mmCIF file of C-alpha atoms and ligand atoms in Angstrom:
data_model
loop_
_atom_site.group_PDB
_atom_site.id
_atom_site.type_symbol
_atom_site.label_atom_id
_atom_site.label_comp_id
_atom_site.label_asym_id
_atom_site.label_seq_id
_atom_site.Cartn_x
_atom_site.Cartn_y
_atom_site.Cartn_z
ATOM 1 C CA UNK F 1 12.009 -29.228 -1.421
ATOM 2 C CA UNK F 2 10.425 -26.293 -2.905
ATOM 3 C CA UNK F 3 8.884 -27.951 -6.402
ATOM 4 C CA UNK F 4 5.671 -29.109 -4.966
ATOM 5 C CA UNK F 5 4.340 -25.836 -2.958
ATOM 6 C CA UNK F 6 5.433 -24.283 -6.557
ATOM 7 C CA UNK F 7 3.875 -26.465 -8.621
ATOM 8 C CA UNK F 8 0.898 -26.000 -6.150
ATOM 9 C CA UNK F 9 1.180 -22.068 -6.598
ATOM 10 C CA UNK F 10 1.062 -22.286 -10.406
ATOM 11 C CA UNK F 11 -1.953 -24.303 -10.065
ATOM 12 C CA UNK F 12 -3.397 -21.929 -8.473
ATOM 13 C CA UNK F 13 -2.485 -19.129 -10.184
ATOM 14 C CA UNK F 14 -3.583 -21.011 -13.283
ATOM 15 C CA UNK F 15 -7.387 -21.222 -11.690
ATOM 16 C CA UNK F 16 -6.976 -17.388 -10.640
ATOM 17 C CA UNK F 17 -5.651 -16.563 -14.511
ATOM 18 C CA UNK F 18 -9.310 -18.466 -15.533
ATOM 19 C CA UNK F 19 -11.347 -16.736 -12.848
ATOM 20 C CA UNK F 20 -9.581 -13.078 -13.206
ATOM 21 C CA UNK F 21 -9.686 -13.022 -17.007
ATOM 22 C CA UNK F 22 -13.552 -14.466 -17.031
ATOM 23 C CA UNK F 23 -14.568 -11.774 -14.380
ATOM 24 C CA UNK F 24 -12.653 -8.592 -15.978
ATOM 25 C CA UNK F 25 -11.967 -9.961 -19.361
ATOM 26 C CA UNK F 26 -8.314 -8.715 -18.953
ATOM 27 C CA UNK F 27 -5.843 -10.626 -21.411
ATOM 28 C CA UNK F 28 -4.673 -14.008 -19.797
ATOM 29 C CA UNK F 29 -1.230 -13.099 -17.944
ATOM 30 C CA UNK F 30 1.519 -14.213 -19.256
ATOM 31 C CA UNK F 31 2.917 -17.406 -16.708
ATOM 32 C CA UNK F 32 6.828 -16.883 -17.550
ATOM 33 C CA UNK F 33 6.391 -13.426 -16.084
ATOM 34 C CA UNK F 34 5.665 -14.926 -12.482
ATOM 35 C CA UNK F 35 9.617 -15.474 -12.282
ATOM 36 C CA UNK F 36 10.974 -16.967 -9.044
ATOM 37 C CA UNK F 37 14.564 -15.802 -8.703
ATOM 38 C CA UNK F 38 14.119 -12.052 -10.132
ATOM 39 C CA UNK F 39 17.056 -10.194 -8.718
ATOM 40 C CA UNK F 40 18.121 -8.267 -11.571
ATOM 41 C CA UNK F 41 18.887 -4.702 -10.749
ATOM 42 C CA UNK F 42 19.022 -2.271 -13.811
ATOM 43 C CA UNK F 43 21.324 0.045 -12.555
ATOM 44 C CA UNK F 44 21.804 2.349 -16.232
ATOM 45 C CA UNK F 45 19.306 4.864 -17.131
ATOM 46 C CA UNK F 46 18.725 3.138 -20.752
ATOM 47 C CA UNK F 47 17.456 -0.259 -18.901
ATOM 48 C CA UNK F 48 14.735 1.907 -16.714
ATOM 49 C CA UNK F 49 11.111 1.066 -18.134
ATOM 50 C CA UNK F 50 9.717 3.599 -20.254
ATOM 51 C CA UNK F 51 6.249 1.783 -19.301
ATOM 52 C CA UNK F 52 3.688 2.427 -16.675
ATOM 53 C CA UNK F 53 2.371 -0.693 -15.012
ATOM 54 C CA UNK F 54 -0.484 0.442 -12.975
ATOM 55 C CA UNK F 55 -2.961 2.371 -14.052
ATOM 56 C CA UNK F 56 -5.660 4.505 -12.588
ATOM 57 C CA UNK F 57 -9.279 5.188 -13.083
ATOM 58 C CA UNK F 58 -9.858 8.536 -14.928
ATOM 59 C CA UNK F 59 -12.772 8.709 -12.474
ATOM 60 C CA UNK F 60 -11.021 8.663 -9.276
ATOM 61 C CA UNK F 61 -7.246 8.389 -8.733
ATOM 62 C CA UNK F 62 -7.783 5.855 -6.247
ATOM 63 C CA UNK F 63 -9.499 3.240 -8.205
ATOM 64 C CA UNK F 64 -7.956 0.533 -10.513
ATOM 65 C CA UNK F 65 -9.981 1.354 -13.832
ATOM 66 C CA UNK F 66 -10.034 -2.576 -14.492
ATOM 67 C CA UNK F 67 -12.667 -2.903 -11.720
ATOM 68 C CA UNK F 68 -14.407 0.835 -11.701
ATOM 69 C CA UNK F 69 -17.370 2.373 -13.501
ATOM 70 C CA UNK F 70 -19.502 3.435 -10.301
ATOM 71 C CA UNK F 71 -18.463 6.298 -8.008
ATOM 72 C CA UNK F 72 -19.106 5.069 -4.342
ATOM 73 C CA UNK F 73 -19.325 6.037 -1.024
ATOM 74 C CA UNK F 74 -15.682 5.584 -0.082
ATOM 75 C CA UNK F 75 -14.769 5.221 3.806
ATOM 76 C CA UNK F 76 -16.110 1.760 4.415
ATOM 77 C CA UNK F 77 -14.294 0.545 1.422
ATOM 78 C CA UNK F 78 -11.240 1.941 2.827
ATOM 79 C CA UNK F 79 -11.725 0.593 6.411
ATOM 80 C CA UNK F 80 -12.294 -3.474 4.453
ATOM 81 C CA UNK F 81 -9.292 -2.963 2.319
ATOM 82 C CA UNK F 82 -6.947 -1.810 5.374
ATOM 83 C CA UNK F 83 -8.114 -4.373 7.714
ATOM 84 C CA UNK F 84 -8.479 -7.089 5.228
ATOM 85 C CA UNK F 85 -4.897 -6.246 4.392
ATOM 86 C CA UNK F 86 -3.409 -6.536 7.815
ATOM 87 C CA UNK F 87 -4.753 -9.568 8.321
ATOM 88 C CA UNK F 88 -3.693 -11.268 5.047
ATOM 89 C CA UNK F 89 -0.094 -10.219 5.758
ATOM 90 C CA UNK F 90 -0.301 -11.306 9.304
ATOM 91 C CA UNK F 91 -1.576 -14.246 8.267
ATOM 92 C CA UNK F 92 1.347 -14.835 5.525
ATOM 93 C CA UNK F 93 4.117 -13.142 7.954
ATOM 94 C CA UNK F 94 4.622 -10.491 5.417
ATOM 95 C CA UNK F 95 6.371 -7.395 6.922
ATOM 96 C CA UNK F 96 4.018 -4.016 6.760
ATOM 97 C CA UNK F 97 3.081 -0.555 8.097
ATOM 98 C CA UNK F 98 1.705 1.787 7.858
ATOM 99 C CA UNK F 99 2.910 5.207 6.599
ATOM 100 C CA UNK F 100 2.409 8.985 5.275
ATOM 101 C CA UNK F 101 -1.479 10.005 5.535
ATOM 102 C CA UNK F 102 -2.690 6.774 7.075
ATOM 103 C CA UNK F 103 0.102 6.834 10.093
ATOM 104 C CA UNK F 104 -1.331 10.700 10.327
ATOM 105 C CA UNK F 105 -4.765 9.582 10.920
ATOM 106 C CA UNK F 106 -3.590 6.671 13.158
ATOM 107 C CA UNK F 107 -1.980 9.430 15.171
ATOM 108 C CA UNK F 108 -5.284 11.072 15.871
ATOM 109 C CA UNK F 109 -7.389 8.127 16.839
ATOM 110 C CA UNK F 110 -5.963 5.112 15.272
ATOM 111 C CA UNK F 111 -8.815 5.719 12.324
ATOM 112 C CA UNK F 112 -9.246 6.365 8.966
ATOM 113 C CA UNK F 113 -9.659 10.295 8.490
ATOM 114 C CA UNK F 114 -13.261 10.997 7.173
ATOM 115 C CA UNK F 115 -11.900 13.194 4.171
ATOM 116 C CA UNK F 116 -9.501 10.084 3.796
ATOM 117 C CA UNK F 117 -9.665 8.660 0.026
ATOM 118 C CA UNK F 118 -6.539 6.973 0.275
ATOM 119 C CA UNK F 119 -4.317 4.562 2.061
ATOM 120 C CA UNK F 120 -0.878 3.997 1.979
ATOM 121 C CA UNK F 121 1.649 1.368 3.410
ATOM 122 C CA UNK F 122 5.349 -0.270 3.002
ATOM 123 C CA UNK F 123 7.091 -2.996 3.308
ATOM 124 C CA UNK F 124 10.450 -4.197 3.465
ATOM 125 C CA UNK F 125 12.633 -5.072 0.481
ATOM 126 C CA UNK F 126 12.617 -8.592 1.161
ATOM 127 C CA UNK F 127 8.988 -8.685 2.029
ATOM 128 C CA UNK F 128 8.422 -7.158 -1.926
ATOM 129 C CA UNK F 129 10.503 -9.677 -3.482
ATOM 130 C CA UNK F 130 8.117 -12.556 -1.164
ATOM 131 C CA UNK F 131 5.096 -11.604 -2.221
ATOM 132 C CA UNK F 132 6.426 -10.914 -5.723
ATOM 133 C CA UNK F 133 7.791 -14.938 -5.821
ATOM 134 C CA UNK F 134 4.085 -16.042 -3.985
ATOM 135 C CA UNK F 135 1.945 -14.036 -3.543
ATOM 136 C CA UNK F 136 1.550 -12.132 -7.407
ATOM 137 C CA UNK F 137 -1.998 -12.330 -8.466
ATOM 138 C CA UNK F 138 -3.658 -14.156 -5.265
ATOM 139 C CA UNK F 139 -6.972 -13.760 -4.432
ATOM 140 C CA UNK F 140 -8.009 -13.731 -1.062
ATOM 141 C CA UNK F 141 -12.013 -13.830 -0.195
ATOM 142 C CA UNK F 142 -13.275 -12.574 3.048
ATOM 143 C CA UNK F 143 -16.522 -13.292 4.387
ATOM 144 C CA UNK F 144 -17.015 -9.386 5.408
ATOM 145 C CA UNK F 145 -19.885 -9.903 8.291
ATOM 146 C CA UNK F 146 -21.843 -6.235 6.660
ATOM 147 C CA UNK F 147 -20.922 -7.566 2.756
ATOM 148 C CA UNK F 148 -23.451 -9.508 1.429
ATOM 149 C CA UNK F 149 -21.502 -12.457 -0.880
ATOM 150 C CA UNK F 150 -18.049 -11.411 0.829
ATOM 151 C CA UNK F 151 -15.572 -9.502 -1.185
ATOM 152 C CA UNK F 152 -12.457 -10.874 -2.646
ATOM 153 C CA UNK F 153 -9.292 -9.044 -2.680
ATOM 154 C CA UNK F 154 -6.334 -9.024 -4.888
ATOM 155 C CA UNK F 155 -2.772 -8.661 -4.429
ATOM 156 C CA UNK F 156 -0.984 -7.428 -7.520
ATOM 157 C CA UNK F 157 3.153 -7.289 -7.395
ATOM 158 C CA UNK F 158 4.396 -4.298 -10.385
ATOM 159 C CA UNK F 159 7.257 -6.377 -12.215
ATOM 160 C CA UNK F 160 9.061 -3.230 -12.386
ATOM 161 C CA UNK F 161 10.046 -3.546 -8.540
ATOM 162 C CA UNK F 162 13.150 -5.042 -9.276
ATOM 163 C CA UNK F 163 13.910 -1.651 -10.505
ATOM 164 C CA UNK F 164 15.162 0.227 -7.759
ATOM 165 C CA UNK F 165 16.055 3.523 -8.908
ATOM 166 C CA UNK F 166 13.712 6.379 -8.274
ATOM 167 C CA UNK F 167 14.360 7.886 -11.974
ATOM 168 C CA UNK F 168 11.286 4.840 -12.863
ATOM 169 C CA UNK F 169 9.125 7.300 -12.338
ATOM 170 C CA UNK F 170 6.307 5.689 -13.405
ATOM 171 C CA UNK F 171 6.617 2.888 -11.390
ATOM 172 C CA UNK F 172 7.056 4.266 -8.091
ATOM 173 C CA UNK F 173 4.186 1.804 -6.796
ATOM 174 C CA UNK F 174 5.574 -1.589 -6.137
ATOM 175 C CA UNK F 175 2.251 -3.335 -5.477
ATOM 176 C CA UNK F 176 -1.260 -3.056 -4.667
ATOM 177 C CA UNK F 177 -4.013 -4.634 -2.734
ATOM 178 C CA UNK F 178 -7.137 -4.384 -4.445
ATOM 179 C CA UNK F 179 -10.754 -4.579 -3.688
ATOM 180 C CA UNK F 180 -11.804 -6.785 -6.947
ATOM 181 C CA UNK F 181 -15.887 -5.305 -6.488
ATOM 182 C CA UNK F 182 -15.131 -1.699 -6.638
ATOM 183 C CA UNK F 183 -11.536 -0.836 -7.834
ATOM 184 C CA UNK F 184 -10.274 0.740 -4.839
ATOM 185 C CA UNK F 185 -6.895 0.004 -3.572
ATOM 186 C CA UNK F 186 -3.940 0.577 -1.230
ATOM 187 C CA UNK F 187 -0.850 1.344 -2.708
ATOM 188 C CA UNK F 188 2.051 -0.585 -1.091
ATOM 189 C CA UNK F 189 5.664 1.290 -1.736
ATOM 190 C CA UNK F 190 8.749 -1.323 -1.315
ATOM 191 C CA UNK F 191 11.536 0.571 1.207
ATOM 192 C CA UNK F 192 15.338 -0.641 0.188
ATOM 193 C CA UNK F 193 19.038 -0.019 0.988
ATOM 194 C CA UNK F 194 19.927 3.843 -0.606
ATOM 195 C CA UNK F 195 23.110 2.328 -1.603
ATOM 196 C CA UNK F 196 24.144 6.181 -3.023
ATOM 197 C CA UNK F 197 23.212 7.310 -0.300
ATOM 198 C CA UNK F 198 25.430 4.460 2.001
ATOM 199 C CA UNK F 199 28.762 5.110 0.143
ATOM 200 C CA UNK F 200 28.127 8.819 1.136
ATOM 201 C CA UNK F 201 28.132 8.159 4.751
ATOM 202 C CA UNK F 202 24.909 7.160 5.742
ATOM 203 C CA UNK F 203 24.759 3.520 7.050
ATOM 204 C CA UNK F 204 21.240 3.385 7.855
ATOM 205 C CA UNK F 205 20.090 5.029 4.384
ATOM 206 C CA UNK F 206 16.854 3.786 2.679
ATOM 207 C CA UNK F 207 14.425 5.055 0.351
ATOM 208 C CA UNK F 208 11.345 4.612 -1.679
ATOM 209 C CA UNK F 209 11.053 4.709 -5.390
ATOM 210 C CA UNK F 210 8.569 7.430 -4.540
ATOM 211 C CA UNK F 211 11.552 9.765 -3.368
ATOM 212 C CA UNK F 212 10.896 9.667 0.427
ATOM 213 C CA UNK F 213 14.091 8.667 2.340
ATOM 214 C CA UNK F 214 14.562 7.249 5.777
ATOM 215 C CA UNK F 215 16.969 6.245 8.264
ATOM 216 C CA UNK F 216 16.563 2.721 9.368
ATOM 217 C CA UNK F 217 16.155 3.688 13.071
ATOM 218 C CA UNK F 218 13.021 5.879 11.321
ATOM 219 C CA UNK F 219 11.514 2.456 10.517
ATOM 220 C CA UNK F 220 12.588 -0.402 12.973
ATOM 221 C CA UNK F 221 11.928 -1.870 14.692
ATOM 222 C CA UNK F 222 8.308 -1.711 14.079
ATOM 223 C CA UNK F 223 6.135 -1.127 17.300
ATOM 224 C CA UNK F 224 2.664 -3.045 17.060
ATOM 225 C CA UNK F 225 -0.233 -1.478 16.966
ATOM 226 C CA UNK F 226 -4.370 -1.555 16.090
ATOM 227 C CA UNK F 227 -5.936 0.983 13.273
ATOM 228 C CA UNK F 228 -9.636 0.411 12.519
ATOM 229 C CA UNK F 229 -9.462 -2.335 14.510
ATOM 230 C CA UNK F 230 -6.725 -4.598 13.480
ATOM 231 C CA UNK F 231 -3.202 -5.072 14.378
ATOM 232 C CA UNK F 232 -1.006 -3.033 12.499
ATOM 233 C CA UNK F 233 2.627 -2.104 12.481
ATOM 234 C CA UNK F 234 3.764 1.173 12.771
ATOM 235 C CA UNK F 235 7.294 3.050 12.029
ATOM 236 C CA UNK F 236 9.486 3.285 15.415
ATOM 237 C CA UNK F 237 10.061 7.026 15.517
ATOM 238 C CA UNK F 238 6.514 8.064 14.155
ATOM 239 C CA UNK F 239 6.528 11.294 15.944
ATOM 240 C CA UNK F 240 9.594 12.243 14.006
ATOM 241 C CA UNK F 241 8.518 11.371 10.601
ATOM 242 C CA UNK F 242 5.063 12.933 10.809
ATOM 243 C CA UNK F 243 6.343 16.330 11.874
ATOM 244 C CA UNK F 244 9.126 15.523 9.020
ATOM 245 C CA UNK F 245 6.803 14.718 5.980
ATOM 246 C CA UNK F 246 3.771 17.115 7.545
ATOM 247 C CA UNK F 247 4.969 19.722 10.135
ATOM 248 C CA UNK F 248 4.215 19.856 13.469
ATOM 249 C CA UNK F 249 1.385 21.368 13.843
ATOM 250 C CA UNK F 250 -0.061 18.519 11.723
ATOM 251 C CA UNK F 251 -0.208 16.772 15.518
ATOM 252 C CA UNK F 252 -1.989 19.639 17.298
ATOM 253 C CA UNK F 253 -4.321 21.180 14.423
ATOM 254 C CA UNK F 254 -7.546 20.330 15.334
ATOM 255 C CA UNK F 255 -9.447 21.458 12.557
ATOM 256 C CA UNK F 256 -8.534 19.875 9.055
ATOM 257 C CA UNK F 257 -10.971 19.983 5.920
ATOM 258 C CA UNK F 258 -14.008 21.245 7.826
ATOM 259 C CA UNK F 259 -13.964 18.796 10.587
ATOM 260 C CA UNK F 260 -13.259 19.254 14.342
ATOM 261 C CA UNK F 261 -11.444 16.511 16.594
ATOM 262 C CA UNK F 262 -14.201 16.042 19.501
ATOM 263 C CA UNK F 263 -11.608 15.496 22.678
ATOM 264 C CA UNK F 264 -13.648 13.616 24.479
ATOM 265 C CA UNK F 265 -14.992 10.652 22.050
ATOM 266 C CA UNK F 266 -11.571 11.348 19.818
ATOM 267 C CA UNK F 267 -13.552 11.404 16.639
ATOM 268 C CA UNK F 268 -13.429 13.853 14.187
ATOM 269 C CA UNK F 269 -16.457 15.574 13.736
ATOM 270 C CA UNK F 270 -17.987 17.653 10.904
ATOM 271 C CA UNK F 271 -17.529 21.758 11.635
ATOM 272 C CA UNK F 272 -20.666 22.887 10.429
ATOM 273 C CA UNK F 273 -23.716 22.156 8.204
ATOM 274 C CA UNK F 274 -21.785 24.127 5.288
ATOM 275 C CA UNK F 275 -18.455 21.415 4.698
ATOM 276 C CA UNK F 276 -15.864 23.087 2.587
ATOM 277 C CA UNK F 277 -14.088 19.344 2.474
ATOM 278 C CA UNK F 278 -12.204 19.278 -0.421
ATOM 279 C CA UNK F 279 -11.743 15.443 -2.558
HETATM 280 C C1 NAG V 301 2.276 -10.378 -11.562
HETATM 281 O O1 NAG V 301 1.376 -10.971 -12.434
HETATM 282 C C2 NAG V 301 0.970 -10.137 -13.504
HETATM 283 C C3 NAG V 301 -0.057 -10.880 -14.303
HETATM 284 O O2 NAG V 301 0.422 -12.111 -14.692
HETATM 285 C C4 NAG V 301 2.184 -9.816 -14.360
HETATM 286 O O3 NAG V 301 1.825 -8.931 -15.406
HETATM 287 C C5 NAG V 301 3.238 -9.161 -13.485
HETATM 288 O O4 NAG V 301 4.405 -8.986 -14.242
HETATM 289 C C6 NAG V 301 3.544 -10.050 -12.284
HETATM 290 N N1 NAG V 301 4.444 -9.375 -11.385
HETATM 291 C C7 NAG V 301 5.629 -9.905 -11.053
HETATM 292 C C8 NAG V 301 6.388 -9.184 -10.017
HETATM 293 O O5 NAG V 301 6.074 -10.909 -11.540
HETATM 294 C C1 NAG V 302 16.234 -18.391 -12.369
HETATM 295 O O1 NAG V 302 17.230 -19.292 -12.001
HETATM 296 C C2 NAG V 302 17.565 -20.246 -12.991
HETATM 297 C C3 NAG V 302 18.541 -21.232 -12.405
HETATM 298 O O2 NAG V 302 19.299 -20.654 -11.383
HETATM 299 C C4 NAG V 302 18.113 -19.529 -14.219
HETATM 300 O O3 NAG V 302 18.417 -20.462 -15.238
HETATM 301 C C5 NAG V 302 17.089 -18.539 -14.730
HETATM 302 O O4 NAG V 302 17.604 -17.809 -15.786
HETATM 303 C C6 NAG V 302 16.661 -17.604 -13.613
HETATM 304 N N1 NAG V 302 15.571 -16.777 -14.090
HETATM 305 C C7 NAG V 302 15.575 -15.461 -13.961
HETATM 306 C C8 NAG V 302 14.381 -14.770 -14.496
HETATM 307 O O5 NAG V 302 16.478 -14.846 -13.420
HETATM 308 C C1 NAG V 303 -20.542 -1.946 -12.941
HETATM 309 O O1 NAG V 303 -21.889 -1.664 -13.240
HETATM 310 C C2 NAG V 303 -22.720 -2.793 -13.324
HETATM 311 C C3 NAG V 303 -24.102 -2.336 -13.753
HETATM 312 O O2 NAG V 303 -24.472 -1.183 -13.036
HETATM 313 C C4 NAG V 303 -22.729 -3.536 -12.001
HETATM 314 O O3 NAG V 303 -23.509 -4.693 -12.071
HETATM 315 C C5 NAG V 303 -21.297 -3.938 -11.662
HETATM 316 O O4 NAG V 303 -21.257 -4.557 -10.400
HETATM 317 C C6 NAG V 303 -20.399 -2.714 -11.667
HETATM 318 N N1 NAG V 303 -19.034 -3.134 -11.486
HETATM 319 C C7 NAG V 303 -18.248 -2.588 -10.588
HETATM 320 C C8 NAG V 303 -16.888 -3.109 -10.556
HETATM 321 O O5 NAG V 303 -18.602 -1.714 -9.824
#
């Protein structure tokens, strides 16, 4: 029952192979590596790659250095590649939030920070291993109403997420949603079981590869709600794991990075003429 939509997905990820390596002349990827049953978990520290899959722009952290050579104004960028990314997973029924700086801002005024230069989200462990099977290497094209042309996004899956232990240091980043004109992306961290941490007494134990741990009543369920416009998910006790990750006052500090929040329009508004913003 499931040969012909994967035939049909190898057909297109055969056109996206031609199109991707004639655009960025990357090597053609290799089609036995788009596995559809990986469940292998390397559980000894010999088996845990010694390789980095991603890799970033020496330019700007935030940039895939396959797309970049241009240094660009950043927050509308940001505010396409979130929203463009809610709405593909919508779409596909994928299971995302947001998290870390991103829920911060959403906090605030359920918008990007202006000092923002990075987004970050999560998704479940079964949501990883569907886009990994069907989703790997997509391309998705949006005809942005301000974007002259449209922009096309990709989704990129790290192999490596079948790893789940958080000694794979360099793979941390399960997947990424990329903006194929200018590099940028969103990293997208995988949350699983903490199985150590569930023999030790903790039921509801997960974690990240990236080392941050929650409970699952931290997580779910997921309340909806919007962030530059589009529906988003967001963790169910938010309050708790903002003042966890960034102290409290992180909720009532007004002033961060030379802006003010303006309590009346709930925007955050440069201090003064003389920014001491730091990148
Ligand atoms: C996704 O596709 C790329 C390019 O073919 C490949 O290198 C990578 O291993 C794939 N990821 C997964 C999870 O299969
Ligand atoms: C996928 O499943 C098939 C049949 O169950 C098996 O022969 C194959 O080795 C599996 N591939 C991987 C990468 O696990
Ligand atoms: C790189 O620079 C060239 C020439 O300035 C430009 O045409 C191209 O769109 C740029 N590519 C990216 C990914 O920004």
């Amino acid at each position: 029952m499931r040969s012909p939509t994967i035939g049909v997905l190898w057909l297109y990820g055969l056109l996206l192979a031609t199109a991707i390596s004639g655009v960025c002349g990357i090597t053609n990827p290799n089609f036995m590596s788009v596995r559809k049953n990986v469940t292998k978990e390397y559980k000894s520290e010999r088996q845990i790659p010694k390789e980095k899959y991603f890799h970033e722009s020496d330019l700007y952290h935030h940039y895939d250095d396959r797309y970049t050579n241009v240094s660009l104004p950043v927050i509308p960028y940001l505010s396409d590649l979130i929203q463009t990314y809610f709405t593909t997973m919508n779409a596909i029924g994928a299971e995302t939030w947001i998290m870390h700086g991103t829920l911060l801002a959403w906090w605030w005024n359920q918008k990007l920070f202006p000092w923002d230069d990075d987004l970050d989200v999560q998704v479940s462990e079964s949501t990883i291993h569907f886009l990994a099977d069907y989703y790997n290497m997509t391309e998705h094209y949006f005809d942005l109403p301000h974007v002259n042309g449209g922009r096309s996004y990709m989704l990129e899956v790290n192999p490596n997420y079948i790893v789940k232990s958080e000694r794979d240091t360099l793979n941390k980043i399960d997947a990424r949603w990329i903006d194929m004109s200018s590099g940028l992306f969103i990293d997208i961290t995988a949350v699983r079981k903490d199985e150590a941490r569930r023999l030790n007494g903790r039921p509801e134990a997960l974690m990240c590869k990236d080392k941050h741990n929650y409970d699952e009543s931290d997580i779910f369920p997921l309340r909806d709600s919007f962030f530059e416009g589009v529906p988003v998910k967001i963790p169910y006790a938010y309050t708790y794991i903002l003042e966890e990750e960034y102290g409290p006052r992180a909720l009532t500090r007004t002033r961060f990075y030379g802006y003010i929040f303006n309590e009346r329009t709930r925007i955050w508004e440069p201090a003064a003429r003389k920014s001491n913003r730091s990148v």
